[in-house]
Tab-separated table of C-alpha atoms and ligand atoms in Angstrom:
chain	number	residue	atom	x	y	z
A	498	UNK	CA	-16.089	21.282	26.450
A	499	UNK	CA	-17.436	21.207	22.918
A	500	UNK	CA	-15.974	19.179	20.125
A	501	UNK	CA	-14.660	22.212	18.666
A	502	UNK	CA	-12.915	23.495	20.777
A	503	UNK	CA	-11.564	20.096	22.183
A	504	UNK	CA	-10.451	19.481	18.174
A	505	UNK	CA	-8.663	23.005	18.554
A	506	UNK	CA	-7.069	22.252	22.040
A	507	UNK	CA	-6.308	18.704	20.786
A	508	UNK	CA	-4.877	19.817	17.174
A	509	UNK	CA	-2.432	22.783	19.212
A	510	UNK	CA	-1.213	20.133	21.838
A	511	UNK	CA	-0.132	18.093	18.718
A	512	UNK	CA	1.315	21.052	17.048
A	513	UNK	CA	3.204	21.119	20.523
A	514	UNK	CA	4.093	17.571	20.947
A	515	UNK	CA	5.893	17.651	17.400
A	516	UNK	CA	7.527	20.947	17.900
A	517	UNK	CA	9.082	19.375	21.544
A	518	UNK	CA	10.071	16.497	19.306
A	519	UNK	CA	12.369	18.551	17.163
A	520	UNK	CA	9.551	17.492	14.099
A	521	UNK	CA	7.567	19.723	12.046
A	522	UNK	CA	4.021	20.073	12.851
A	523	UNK	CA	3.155	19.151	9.630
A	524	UNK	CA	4.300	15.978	9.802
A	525	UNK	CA	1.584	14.872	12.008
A	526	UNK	CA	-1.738	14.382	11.116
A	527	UNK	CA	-4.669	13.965	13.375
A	528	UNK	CA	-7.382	11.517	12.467
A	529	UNK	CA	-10.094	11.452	14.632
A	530	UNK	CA	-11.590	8.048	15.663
A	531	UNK	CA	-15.377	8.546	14.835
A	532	UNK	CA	-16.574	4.958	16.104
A	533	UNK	CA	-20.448	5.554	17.890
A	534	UNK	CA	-20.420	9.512	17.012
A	535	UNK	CA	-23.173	10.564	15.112
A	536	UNK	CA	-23.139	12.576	11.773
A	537	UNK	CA	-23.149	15.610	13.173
A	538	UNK	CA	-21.106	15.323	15.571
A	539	UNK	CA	-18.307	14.167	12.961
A	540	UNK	CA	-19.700	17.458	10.556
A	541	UNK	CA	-18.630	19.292	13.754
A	542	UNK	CA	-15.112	18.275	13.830
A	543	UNK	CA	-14.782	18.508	10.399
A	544	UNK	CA	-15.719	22.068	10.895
A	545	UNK	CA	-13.576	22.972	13.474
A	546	UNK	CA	-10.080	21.360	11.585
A	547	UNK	CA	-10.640	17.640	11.457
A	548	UNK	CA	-8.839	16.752	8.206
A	549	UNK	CA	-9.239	13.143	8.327
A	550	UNK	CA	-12.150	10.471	9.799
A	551	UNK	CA	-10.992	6.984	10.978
A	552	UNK	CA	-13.464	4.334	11.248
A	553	UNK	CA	-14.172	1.031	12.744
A	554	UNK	CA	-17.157	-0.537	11.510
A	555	UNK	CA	-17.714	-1.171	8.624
A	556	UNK	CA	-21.660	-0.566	8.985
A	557	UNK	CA	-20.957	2.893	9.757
A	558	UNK	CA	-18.597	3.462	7.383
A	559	UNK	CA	-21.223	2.775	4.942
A	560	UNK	CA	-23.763	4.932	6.083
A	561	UNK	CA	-21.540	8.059	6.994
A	562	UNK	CA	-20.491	7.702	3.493
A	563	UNK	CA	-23.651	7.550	2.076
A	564	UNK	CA	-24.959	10.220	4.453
A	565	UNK	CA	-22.403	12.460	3.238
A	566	UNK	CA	-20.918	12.904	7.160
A	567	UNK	CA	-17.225	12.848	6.023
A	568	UNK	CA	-17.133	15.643	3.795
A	569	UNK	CA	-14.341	17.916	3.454
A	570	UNK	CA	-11.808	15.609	5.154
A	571	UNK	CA	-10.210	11.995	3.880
A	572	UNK	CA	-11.639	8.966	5.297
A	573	UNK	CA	-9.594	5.959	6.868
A	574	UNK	CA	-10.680	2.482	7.981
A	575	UNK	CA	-8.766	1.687	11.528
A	576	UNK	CA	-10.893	-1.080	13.033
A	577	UNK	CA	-10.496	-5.106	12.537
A	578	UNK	CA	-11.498	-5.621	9.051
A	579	UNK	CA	-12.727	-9.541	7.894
A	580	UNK	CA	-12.098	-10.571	4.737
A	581	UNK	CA	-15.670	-10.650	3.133
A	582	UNK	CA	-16.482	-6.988	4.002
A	583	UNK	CA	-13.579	-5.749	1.780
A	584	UNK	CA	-15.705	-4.538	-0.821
A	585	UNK	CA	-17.749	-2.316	1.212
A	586	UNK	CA	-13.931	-0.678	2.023
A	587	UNK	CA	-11.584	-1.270	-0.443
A	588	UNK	CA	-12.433	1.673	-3.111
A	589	UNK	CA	-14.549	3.691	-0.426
A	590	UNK	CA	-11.330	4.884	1.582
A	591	UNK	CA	-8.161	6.283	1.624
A	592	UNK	CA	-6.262	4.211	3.782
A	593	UNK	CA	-6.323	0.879	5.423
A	594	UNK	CA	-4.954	1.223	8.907
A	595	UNK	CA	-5.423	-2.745	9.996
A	596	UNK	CA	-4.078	-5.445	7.839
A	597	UNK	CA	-2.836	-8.038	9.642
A	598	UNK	CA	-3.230	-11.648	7.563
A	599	UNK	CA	-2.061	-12.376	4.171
A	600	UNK	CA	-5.544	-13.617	3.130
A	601	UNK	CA	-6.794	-10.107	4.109
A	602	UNK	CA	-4.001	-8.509	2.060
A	603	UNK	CA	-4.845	-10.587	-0.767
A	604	UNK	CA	-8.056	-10.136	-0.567
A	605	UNK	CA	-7.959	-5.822	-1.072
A	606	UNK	CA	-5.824	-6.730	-3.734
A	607	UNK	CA	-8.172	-8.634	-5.444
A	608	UNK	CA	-11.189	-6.594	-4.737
A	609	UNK	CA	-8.749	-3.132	-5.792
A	610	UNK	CA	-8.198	-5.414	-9.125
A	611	UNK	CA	-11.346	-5.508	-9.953
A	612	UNK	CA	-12.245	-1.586	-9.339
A	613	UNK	CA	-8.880	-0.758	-11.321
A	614	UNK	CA	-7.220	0.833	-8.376
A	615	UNK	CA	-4.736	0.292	-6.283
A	616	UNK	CA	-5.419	0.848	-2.360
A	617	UNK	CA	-3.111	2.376	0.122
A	618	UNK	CA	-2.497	0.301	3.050
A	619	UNK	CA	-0.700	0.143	6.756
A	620	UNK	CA	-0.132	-3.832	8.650
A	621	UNK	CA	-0.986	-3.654	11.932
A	622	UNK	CA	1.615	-4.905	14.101
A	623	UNK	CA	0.715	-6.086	17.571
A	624	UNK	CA	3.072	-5.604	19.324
A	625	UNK	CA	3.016	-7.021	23.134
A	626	UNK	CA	1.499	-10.238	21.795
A	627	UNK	CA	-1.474	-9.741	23.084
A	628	UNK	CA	-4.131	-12.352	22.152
A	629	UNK	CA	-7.292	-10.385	22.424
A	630	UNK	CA	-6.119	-7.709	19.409
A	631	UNK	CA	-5.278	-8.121	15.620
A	632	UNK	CA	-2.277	-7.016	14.263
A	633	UNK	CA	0.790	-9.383	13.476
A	634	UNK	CA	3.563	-10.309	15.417
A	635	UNK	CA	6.649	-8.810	14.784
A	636	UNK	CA	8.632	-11.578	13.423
A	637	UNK	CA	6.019	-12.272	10.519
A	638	UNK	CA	6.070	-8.438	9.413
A	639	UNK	CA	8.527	-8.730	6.731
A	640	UNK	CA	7.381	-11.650	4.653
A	641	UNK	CA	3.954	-9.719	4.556
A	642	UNK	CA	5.989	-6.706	3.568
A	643	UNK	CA	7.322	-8.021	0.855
A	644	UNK	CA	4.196	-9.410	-0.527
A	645	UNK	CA	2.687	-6.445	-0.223
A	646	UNK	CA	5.152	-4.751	-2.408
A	647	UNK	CA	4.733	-7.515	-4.944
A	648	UNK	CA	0.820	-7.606	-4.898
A	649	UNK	CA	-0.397	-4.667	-7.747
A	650	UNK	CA	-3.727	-3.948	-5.949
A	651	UNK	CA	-1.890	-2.426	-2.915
A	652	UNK	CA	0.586	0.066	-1.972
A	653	UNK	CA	2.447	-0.296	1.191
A	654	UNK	CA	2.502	3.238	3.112
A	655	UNK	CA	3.528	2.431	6.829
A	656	UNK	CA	2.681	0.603	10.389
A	657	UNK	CA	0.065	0.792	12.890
A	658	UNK	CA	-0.190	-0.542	16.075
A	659	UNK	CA	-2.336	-0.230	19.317
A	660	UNK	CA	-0.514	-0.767	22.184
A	661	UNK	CA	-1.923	-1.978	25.578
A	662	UNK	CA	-4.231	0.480	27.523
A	663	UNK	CA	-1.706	2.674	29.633
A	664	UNK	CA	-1.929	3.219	32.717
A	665	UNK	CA	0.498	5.416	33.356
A	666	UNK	CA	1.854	8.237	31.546
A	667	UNK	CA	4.987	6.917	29.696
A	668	UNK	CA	3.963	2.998	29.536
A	669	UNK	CA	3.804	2.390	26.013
A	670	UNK	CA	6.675	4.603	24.899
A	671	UNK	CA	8.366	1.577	24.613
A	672	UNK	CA	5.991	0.077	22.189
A	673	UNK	CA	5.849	3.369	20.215
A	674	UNK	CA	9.563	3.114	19.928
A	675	UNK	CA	10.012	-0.877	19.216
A	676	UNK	CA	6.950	0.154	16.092
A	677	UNK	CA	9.465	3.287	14.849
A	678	UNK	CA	12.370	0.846	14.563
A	679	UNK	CA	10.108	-1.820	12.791
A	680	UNK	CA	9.050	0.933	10.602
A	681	UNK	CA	12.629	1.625	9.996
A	682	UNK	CA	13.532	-1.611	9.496
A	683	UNK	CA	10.905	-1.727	6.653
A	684	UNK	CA	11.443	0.954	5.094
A	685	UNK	CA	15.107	-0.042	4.862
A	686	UNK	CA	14.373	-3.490	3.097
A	687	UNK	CA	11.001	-2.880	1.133
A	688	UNK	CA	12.605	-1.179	-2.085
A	689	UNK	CA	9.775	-1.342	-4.814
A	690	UNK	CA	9.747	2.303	-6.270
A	691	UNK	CA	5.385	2.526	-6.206
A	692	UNK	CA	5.717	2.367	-2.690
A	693	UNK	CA	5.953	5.783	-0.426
A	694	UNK	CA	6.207	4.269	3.293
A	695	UNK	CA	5.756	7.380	5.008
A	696	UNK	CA	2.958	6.868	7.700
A	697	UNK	CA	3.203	5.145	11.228
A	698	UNK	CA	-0.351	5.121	13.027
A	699	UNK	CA	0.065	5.250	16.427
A	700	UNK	CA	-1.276	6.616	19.877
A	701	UNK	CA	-4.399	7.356	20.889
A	702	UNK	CA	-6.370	10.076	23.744
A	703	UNK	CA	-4.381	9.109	26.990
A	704	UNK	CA	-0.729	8.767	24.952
A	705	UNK	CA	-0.575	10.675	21.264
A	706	UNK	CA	2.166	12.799	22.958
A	707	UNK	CA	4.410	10.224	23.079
A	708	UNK	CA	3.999	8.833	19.871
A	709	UNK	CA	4.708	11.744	18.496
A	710	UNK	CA	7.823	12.190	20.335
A	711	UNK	CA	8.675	8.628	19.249
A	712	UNK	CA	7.730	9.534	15.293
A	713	UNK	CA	3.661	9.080	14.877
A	714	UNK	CA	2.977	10.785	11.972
A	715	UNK	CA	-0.629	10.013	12.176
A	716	UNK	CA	-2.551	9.633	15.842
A	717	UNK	CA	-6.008	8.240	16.315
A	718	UNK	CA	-8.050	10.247	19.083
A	719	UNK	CA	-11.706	9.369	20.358
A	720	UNK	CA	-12.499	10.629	23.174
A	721	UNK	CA	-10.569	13.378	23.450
A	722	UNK	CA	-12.542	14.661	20.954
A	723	UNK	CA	-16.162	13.370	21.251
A	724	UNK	CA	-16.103	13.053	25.383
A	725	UNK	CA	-16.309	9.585	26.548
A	726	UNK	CA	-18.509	6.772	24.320
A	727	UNK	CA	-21.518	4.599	25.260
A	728	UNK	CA	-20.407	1.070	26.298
A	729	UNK	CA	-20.744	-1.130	22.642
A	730	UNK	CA	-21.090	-4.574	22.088
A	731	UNK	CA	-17.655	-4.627	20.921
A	732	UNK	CA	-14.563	-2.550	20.875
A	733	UNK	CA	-13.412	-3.363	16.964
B	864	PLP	C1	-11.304	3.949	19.319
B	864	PLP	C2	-9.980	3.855	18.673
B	864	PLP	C3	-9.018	4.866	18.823
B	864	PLP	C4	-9.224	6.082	19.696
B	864	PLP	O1	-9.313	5.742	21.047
B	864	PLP	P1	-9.461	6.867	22.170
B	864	PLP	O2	-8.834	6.264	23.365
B	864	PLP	O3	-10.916	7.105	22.325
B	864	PLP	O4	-8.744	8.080	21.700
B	864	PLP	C5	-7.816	4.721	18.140
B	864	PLP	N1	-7.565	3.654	17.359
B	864	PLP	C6	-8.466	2.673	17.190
B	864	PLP	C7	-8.128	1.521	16.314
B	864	PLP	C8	-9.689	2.741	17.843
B	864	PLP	O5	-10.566	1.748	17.684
């Protein structure tokens, strides 16, 4: 299949997913993971309904940006982001998927003080404790929460988390749930009036169905999109 009509069979099956769920289908977004796909390819989706580009690396980022690939749709950062590549972000997107360390969080703010904006922003939770992937654990959510909401440079506008690869349909609905309830939670305690925590990042190709039964109101799809990617180096 073509990546336009996999973005039109991918976009319905959302429309689907949400409508099963009892949600509107507006109140999921698609945002395709671009990581390894070329500028036209990404042109492409844009074309065919892609409303908004997620990215990994920052050395892409940069030169999709400055090749002009993403427009016509928003642009998102969703991979592992260190702390001294936060200018060549902070400024250049329109959301931060993947903060996961106070030092990173005050770090955007800084970098957004000094550009005179303020940067929208999810933490990553990771949530099976797994060692190999970035995120924060659960319990240390809210204290980073909080400072976020205190910090001027950032706005607080939801959760993201990438759950273990499944393996079977249904394995991380559990995970998809335990990040709605966190997101909950939040949204219960965080009460500075700048802040509009109304996104929660979550599933990817093999599960976005079952985020959005569990309340994704943005999913992150790859391959589903593109077709399978070359092996790289690494997976952030
Ligand atoms: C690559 C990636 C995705 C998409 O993964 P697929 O399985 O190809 O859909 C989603 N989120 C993040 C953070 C990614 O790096």
């Amino acid at each position: 299949m073509s990546i336009p009509e996999n973005v039109q069979a991918v976009l319905a099956q959302v429309r689907q997913a949400a409508q099963e769920a009892g949600r509107s289908p507006e109140a999921v977004t698609l945002c395709a993971a671009t990581k390894t796909q070329t500028d036209e390819a990404i042109r492409q989706a844009i074309a065919a309904g892609v409303t908004v580009c997620g990215e990994n690396r920052v050395q892409e980022l940069t030169a999709h940006l400055e090749s002009g690939a993403y427009a016509g749709a928003q642009v998102h950062f969703i991979g592992h982001l260190q702390t001294n590549k936060v200018k060549q972000v902070v400024g250049h997107v329109d959301l931060i998927h993947s903060v996961d360390s106070e030092r990173l969080l005050r770090a955007i703010d800084a970098q957004a003080g000094k550009l005179g904006l303020c940067q929208d922003i999810l933490l990553e939770v990771n949530l099976a404790g797994e060692q190999s992937k970035g995120g924060v654990p659960p319990e240390a959510l809210e204290p980073l929460a909080r400072l976020a909401g205190e910090l001027p440079g950032v706005r607080l506008r939801g959760l993201m988390a990438i759950p273990p690869i499944s393996q079977n349909p249904g394995d991380n609905r559990e995970y998809f749930s335990k990040l709605r309830q966190l997101f909950v939670d939040i949204k219960g305690k965080i009460l500075d009036n700048q802040t509009k925590i109304d996104c929660l990042s979550m599933g990817m190709s093999g599960d976005y169905a079952d985020a959005i039964a569990e309340g994704a109101t943005l999913v992150r799809v790859g391959t589903a999109l593109f077709g399978p990617r070359p092996p790289i180096r690494a997976f952030s």
